[in-house]
Coordinates of C-alpha atoms and ligand atoms in Angstrom, one line a residue:
X1 CA 20.8 20.3 15.8
X2 CA 17.1 21.0 15.7
X3 CA 14.9 22.0 18.6
X4 CA 11.8 19.7 18.9
X5 CA 8.9 22.3 19.2
X6 CA 6.0 20.2 18.2
X7 CA 3.7 18.5 20.7
X8 CA 4.4 15.0 21.5
X9 CA 3.1 11.8 23.0
X10 CA 5.6 11.6 25.8
X11 CA 4.8 15.5 26.7
X12 CA 1.1 15.0 26.8
X13 CA 0.7 12.3 29.3
X14 CA -2.7 13.1 30.5
X15 CA -3.8 13.3 26.7
X16 CA -2.1 10.1 26.1
X17 CA -4.0 8.5 28.9
X18 CA -7.5 9.7 27.6
X19 CA -6.5 8.8 24.1
X20 CA -6.4 5.0 25.5
X21 CA -9.5 5.1 27.6
X22 CA -12.4 2.8 27.1
X23 CA -10.2 0.6 25.0
X24 CA -11.2 -3.1 26.0
X25 CA -9.4 -5.2 23.3
X26 CA -6.5 -7.7 24.8
X27 CA -5.8 -9.0 21.3
X28 CA -6.4 -7.7 17.9
X29 CA -7.7 -10.7 15.9
X30 CA -10.0 -9.4 13.3
X31 CA -12.5 -6.3 12.9
X32 CA -15.6 -8.4 13.1
X33 CA -15.7 -7.4 17.0
X34 CA -14.8 -3.6 16.5
X35 CA -17.3 -1.0 16.8
X36 CA -17.3 2.3 14.8
X37 CA -16.3 4.1 17.8
X38 CA -13.4 1.6 18.2
X39 CA -12.1 1.8 14.9
X40 CA -12.4 5.5 15.1
X41 CA -10.1 5.4 18.4
X42 CA -7.5 3.6 16.3
X43 CA -7.6 6.1 13.7
X44 CA -7.6 9.3 16.0
X45 CA -4.4 7.9 17.9
X46 CA -2.9 6.8 14.4
X47 CA -3.2 10.7 13.5
X48 CA -1.1 11.5 16.4
X49 CA 1.4 8.8 15.7
X50 CA 1.7 9.7 12.1
X51 CA 2.7 13.2 13.5
X52 CA 5.5 11.5 15.4
X53 CA 6.6 9.5 12.7
X54 CA 6.9 12.5 10.3
X55 CA 9.5 14.2 12.7
X56 CA 12.9 14.3 11.6
X57 CA 13.9 12.2 14.5
X58 CA 11.0 9.9 14.9
X59 CA 11.6 8.5 18.6
X60 CA 9.3 8.8 21.7
X61 CA 9.7 6.8 24.7
X62 CA 5.9 5.9 24.9
X63 CA 6.6 2.0 25.0
X64 CA 9.8 2.0 26.9
X65 CA 10.2 -1.2 28.7
X66 CA 7.7 -3.0 26.4
X67 CA 8.5 -5.9 24.1
X68 CA 7.1 -6.8 21.0
X69 CA 7.7 -10.1 19.1
X70 CA 7.2 -10.6 15.4
X71 CA 6.5 -14.2 14.7
X72 CA 6.0 -14.8 11.0
X73 CA 5.3 -18.3 9.6
X74 CA 4.8 -16.8 6.3
X75 CA 6.8 -14.2 4.3
X76 CA 5.9 -10.5 4.7
X77 CA 7.7 -7.4 3.6
X78 CA 5.4 -4.6 4.6
X79 CA 3.7 -6.1 7.8
X80 CA 6.8 -7.2 9.5
X81 CA 8.8 -4.4 8.9
X82 CA 6.0 -2.0 9.8
X83 CA 5.5 -3.6 13.2
X84 CA 9.2 -3.6 13.8
X85 CA 9.5 0.2 12.9
X86 CA 6.3 0.8 14.8
X87 CA 7.6 -0.5 18.1
X88 CA 10.9 1.1 17.5
X89 CA 9.8 4.4 17.1
X90 CA 7.7 4.3 20.3
X91 CA 11.0 2.8 22.3
X92 CA 9.9 -0.9 22.4
X93 CA 12.2 -3.7 22.3
X94 CA 11.5 -5.4 19.1
X95 CA 12.4 -9.0 18.3
X96 CA 11.7 -10.7 14.7
X97 CA 11.4 -14.7 14.3
X98 CA 10.9 -16.3 11.3
X99 CA 9.7 -19.8 11.3
X100 CA 12.2 -21.1 9.2
X101 CA 15.0 -20.2 11.3
X102 CA 13.4 -21.1 14.7
X103 CA 12.9 -24.1 16.6
X104 CA 9.7 -24.5 14.6
X105 CA 11.7 -26.5 12.3
X106 CA 12.6 -28.9 15.2
X107 CA 9.0 -29.8 15.6
X108 CA 8.1 -27.0 18.1
X109 CA 4.4 -26.3 18.3
X110 CA 2.8 -23.0 17.8
X111 CA 1.7 -22.9 21.5
X112 CA 5.1 -23.7 22.9
X113 CA 6.7 -21.2 20.6
X114 CA 4.3 -18.5 22.1
X115 CA 4.7 -19.8 25.6
X116 CA 8.3 -19.4 25.2
X117 CA 8.2 -15.9 23.8
X118 CA 5.9 -15.0 26.9
X119 CA 8.3 -16.5 29.1
X120 CA 11.1 -14.1 27.8
X121 CA 8.4 -11.4 29.0
X122 CA 7.1 -10.7 25.3
X123 CA 4.1 -8.3 25.9
X124 CA 2.8 -8.4 22.3
X125 CA 3.2 -11.0 19.8
X126 CA 2.4 -10.3 16.3
X127 CA 1.8 -13.4 14.4
X128 CA 1.1 -14.5 10.7
X129 CA 0.3 -17.9 9.9
X130 CA -0.7 -19.8 6.9
X131 CA -3.6 -21.6 8.9
X132 CA -6.8 -19.7 9.4
X133 CA -7.5 -19.3 13.3
X134 CA -3.7 -19.6 14.5
X135 CA -3.8 -16.3 16.4
X136 CA -6.9 -17.3 18.1
X137 CA -5.4 -20.6 19.3
X138 CA -2.3 -18.7 20.3
X139 CA -4.5 -16.1 22.3
X140 CA -5.9 -18.8 24.3
X141 CA -2.5 -20.1 25.6
X142 CA -1.1 -16.8 26.6
X143 CA -1.8 -13.7 28.6
X144 CA 0.3 -11.7 25.9
X145 CA -1.5 -9.5 23.3
X146 CA -1.8 -11.4 20.0
X147 CA -1.8 -9.5 16.9
X148 CA -3.3 -11.3 13.7
X149 CA -0.8 -10.1 11.2
X150 CA -2.7 -12.6 8.4
X151 CA -4.0 -16.0 8.9
X152 CA -4.5 -17.8 6.2
X153 CA -7.5 -16.5 4.0
X154 CA -9.2 -15.5 7.2
X155 CA -8.1 -12.1 8.3
X156 CA -5.7 -9.2 8.1
X157 CA -7.0 -6.6 10.6
X158 CA -4.2 -4.4 10.5
X159 CA -4.1 -3.9 7.1
X160 CA -7.9 -3.1 7.1
X161 CA -7.2 -0.5 9.6
X162 CA -4.8 1.1 7.7
X163 CA -6.6 1.1 4.7
X164 CA -9.4 3.0 6.6
X165 CA -6.9 5.3 8.0
X166 CA -5.5 6.1 4.5
X167 CA -9.1 6.6 3.1
X168 CA -10.1 8.6 5.9
X169 CA -7.1 11.1 5.5
X170 CA -8.4 11.8 1.8
X171 CA -12.1 11.9 2.0
X172 CA -12.9 12.1 5.8
X173 CA -16.2 10.4 6.8
X174 CA -16.7 6.9 4.9
X175 CA -20.6 7.0 5.3
X176 CA -22.2 6.4 1.9
X177 CA -18.9 6.1 0.2
X178 CA -18.6 3.5 -2.7
X179 CA -15.5 1.4 -2.1
X180 CA -14.9 -1.3 -4.7
X181 CA -12.4 -4.3 -4.3
X182 CA -11.5 -6.1 -7.2
X183 CA -9.9 -9.4 -7.6
X184 CA -9.2 -12.6 -5.7
X185 CA -11.9 -12.0 -3.1
X186 CA -12.4 -15.6 -2.1
X187 CA -8.6 -16.0 -1.1
X188 CA -7.9 -12.6 0.2
X189 CA -7.8 -12.1 4.0
X190 CA -7.4 -8.3 3.2
X191 CA -10.7 -8.2 1.6
X192 CA -12.4 -10.1 4.3
X193 CA -11.2 -7.8 7.2
X194 CA -11.8 -4.6 5.0
X195 CA -15.3 -5.7 4.6
X196 CA -15.7 -5.6 8.4
X197 CA -13.9 -2.4 8.9
X198 CA -15.5 -0.5 5.9
X199 CA -18.9 -1.4 6.7
X200 CA -18.5 -0.7 10.5
X201 CA -17.4 2.9 9.1
X202 CA -20.8 3.0 6.9
X203 CA -19.3 2.7 3.5
X204 CA -21.0 0.8 0.6
X205 CA -18.9 -2.1 -0.4
X206 CA -18.8 -3.7 -3.7
X207 CA -16.5 -6.8 -4.4
X208 CA -16.1 -7.7 -7.9
X209 CA -14.1 -10.8 -9.7
X210 CA -14.8 -13.8 -11.7
X211 CA -17.4 -16.3 -10.1
X212 CA -14.8 -18.6 -9.1
X213 CA -13.1 -16.0 -7.0
X214 CA -15.9 -14.8 -5.1
X215 CA -16.4 -16.7 -1.9
X216 CA -19.6 -18.8 -1.4
X217 CA -21.8 -17.4 1.3
X218 CA -20.8 -13.8 0.2
X219 CA -24.5 -13.2 -1.1
X220 CA -27.2 -13.0 1.6
X221 CA -29.1 -15.7 -0.1
X222 CA -26.4 -18.3 -0.2
X223 CA -25.5 -18.1 3.5
X224 CA -26.6 -21.0 5.8
X225 CA -29.3 -19.8 8.1
X226 CA -26.9 -20.4 11.2
X227 CA -24.6 -17.9 9.8
X228 CA -26.8 -15.2 8.3
X229 CA -24.6 -12.6 10.2
X230 CA -21.6 -14.2 9.3
X231 CA -20.5 -11.7 6.8
X232 CA -21.5 -7.7 6.4
X233 CA -23.4 -6.6 3.9
X234 CA -21.9 -6.3 0.3
X235 CA -22.7 -5.7 -3.4
X236 CA -21.4 -8.5 -5.5
X237 CA -20.4 -7.8 -9.3
X238 CA -18.7 -9.8 -12.0
X239 CA -18.5 -7.2 -14.4
X240 CA -15.7 -4.7 -13.6
X241 CA -17.0 -1.9 -15.8
X242 CA -20.4 -1.8 -13.8
X243 CA -18.6 -2.4 -10.5
X244 CA -16.1 0.9 -10.9
X245 CA -19.0 3.2 -12.0
X246 CA -19.1 6.0 -9.6
X247 CA -16.5 4.5 -7.0
X248 CA -14.9 6.7 -4.6
X249 CA -12.2 4.1 -3.9
X250 CA -11.0 1.4 -5.9
X251 CA -8.8 -1.5 -4.2
X252 CA -7.1 -3.9 -6.6
X253 CA -6.2 -7.2 -5.0
X254 CA -3.6 -9.8 -6.1
X255 CA -4.4 -13.3 -7.0
X256 CA -3.4 -15.3 -4.1
X257 CA -1.9 -18.0 -6.0
X258 CA -0.3 -19.6 -2.8
X259 CA -3.8 -20.3 -1.5
X260 CA -5.5 -21.0 -4.8
X261 CA -6.2 -24.7 -5.9
X262 CA -5.8 -25.1 -9.7
X263 CA -8.7 -24.6 -12.3
X264 CA -10.1 -21.4 -10.9
X265 CA -8.9 -19.2 -14.0
X266 CA -8.5 -20.2 -17.5
X267 CA -5.2 -18.3 -17.7
X268 CA -3.5 -15.3 -16.1
X269 CA -4.0 -13.6 -19.7
X270 CA -7.6 -13.9 -19.7
X271 CA -7.9 -12.9 -16.0
X272 CA -6.1 -9.6 -16.6
X273 CA -8.0 -8.9 -19.7
X274 CA -11.3 -9.2 -17.9
X275 CA -10.4 -7.9 -14.5
X276 CA -7.1 -5.7 -14.6
X277 CA -7.5 -2.2 -13.2
X278 CA -6.4 -0.1 -16.3
X279 CA -6.8 3.6 -16.8
X280 CA -9.9 3.1 -19.2
X281 CA -11.8 1.2 -16.7
X282 CA -10.9 3.5 -13.8
X283 CA -12.2 6.3 -16.0
X284 CA -15.7 5.2 -14.8
X285 CA -15.0 6.0 -11.0
X286 CA -15.4 9.4 -9.9
X287 CA -12.8 11.8 -11.0
X288 CA -11.1 12.0 -7.7
X289 CA -11.3 8.4 -6.7
X290 CA -8.4 7.0 -4.7
X291 CA -6.5 3.9 -6.1
X292 CA -5.2 1.4 -3.6
X293 CA -3.6 -1.8 -3.4
X294 CA -2.4 -3.6 0.1
X295 CA 0.7 -5.1 -1.6
X296 CA 2.6 -7.1 -2.9
X297 CA 1.0 -5.9 -6.3
X298 CA 1.8 -7.8 -9.7
X299 CA 1.7 -5.1 -12.2
X300 CA 0.4 -6.1 -15.6
X301 CA -1.9 -8.8 -13.8
X302 CA -4.6 -7.0 -11.5
X303 CA -3.3 -3.6 -12.1
X304 CA -1.8 -1.7 -15.0
X305 CA 1.7 -0.2 -14.3
X306 CA 0.5 3.0 -15.5
X307 CA -2.4 3.1 -12.9
X308 CA -0.2 2.2 -10.0
X309 CA 2.2 4.9 -10.9
X310 CA -0.6 7.4 -11.5
X311 CA -1.5 10.3 -9.5
X312 CA -4.6 8.6 -8.1
X313 CA -2.4 6.0 -6.7
X314 CA -2.0 6.3 -2.8
X315 CA -0.2 2.8 -2.7
X316 CA 2.9 4.0 -1.0
X317 CA 1.0 6.2 1.4
X318 CA -0.7 3.0 2.7
X319 CA 2.7 1.7 3.4
X320 CA 3.7 4.7 5.7
X321 CA 0.4 4.8 7.2
X322 CA 0.9 1.1 8.1
X323 CA 3.6 2.3 10.5
X324 CA 1.3 4.7 12.1
X325 CA -1.8 2.5 12.6
X326 CA 0.6 -0.1 14.0
X327 CA 2.1 2.2 16.5
X328 CA -1.4 3.3 17.5
X329 CA -2.4 -0.5 18.0
X330 CA 0.8 -1.4 20.1
X331 CA 0.2 2.0 22.1
X332 CA -3.4 0.9 22.8
X333 CA -2.5 -2.6 23.7
X334 CA 0.2 -1.6 26.1
X335 CA -2.5 0.1 28.4
X336 CA -3.3 -3.3 29.7
X337 CA 0.4 -4.3 30.7
X338 CA 1.1 -4.1 34.5
X339 CA 4.0 -1.8 35.3
X340 CA 6.3 -2.1 38.2
X341 CA 5.2 0.0 40.8
X342 CA 6.2 3.6 40.7
X343 CA 6.9 3.4 36.8
X344 CA 4.6 5.9 35.4
X345 CA 6.6 6.8 32.4
X346 CA 4.7 4.6 30.0
X347 CA 1.2 5.8 31.4
Ligands
LIG1 N1 0.0 -6.3 2.5 C1 0.6 -6.9 3.2 O1 0.1 -8.0 4.2 O2 2.1 -7.0 2.8 P1 3.1 -8.1 3.3 O3 2.7 -9.6 2.9 O4 4.5 -7.7 2.4 O5 3.3 -8.0 4.8

């Protein structure tokens, strides 16, 4: 039996309370409404959560009595499992529902499903849905906290936060750092949320892919006047060699075939010939450049197996950090929950 000597969330109630001070978000729907300071607050708490996660027995009662429901209308490995672990490490009750085995198959609506979960006292509902905007609709119909775990091709804010956290752990301040995303930008909710988060933190963002996989409206001159500020500033490249030149971070993105219409690519073979992140191409980045991928990855298509398994790859660390960042988010959101009188244990 080991004796726990390291500082913990539950033994520092005053510090823990301070860590949540100033947090105003009821939901986490995307990062377009997160300031640099707010992103920094999440990442600072994630540091403390990572310390808890790395303990031999990773359990603290910070969210005892708090209920988290995972409501997934689309498949997931990393996001769903990490929210489940994040809640459990903090002592929350966690319930996971998949649409295919729920009353959704009997025709129950999204709103009714969310309201049913809230009627069972869910405090936070983590939602993945194929329709962009579904978590926003849910948030209008419940006072539980809605966390967007991916909505169509729109947003995946918790992935972006874990990406930011992972980069920060390696290179510190992101100001002026060149972050290059390569792949299917048009259909990637990760790219969209990363764009908001990275630019909020001062990074220089480059997106690279074939013209058919770059979203319309990304270039400032293509944006309709009513939507000039609808996307953050970004450099667009269709030449991967040029894009990777001097990169501090390279993110390879999967082809989102489940969201693509046909005819966007001549063939997978040609795509990988022109846009796969290979060792030779990565040599154009800075020598210490980080190689990331949100997963799931298709080695041999968007990323070479030798690159994915190389020393530069921090793909598995992204997964570990995903648990810490989701712990931080649940912890921050729990600050708005009404507790029974006299119950100070979660404060
Ligand atoms: N990155 C990500 O969202 O992975 P999952 O689809 O496995 O959750």
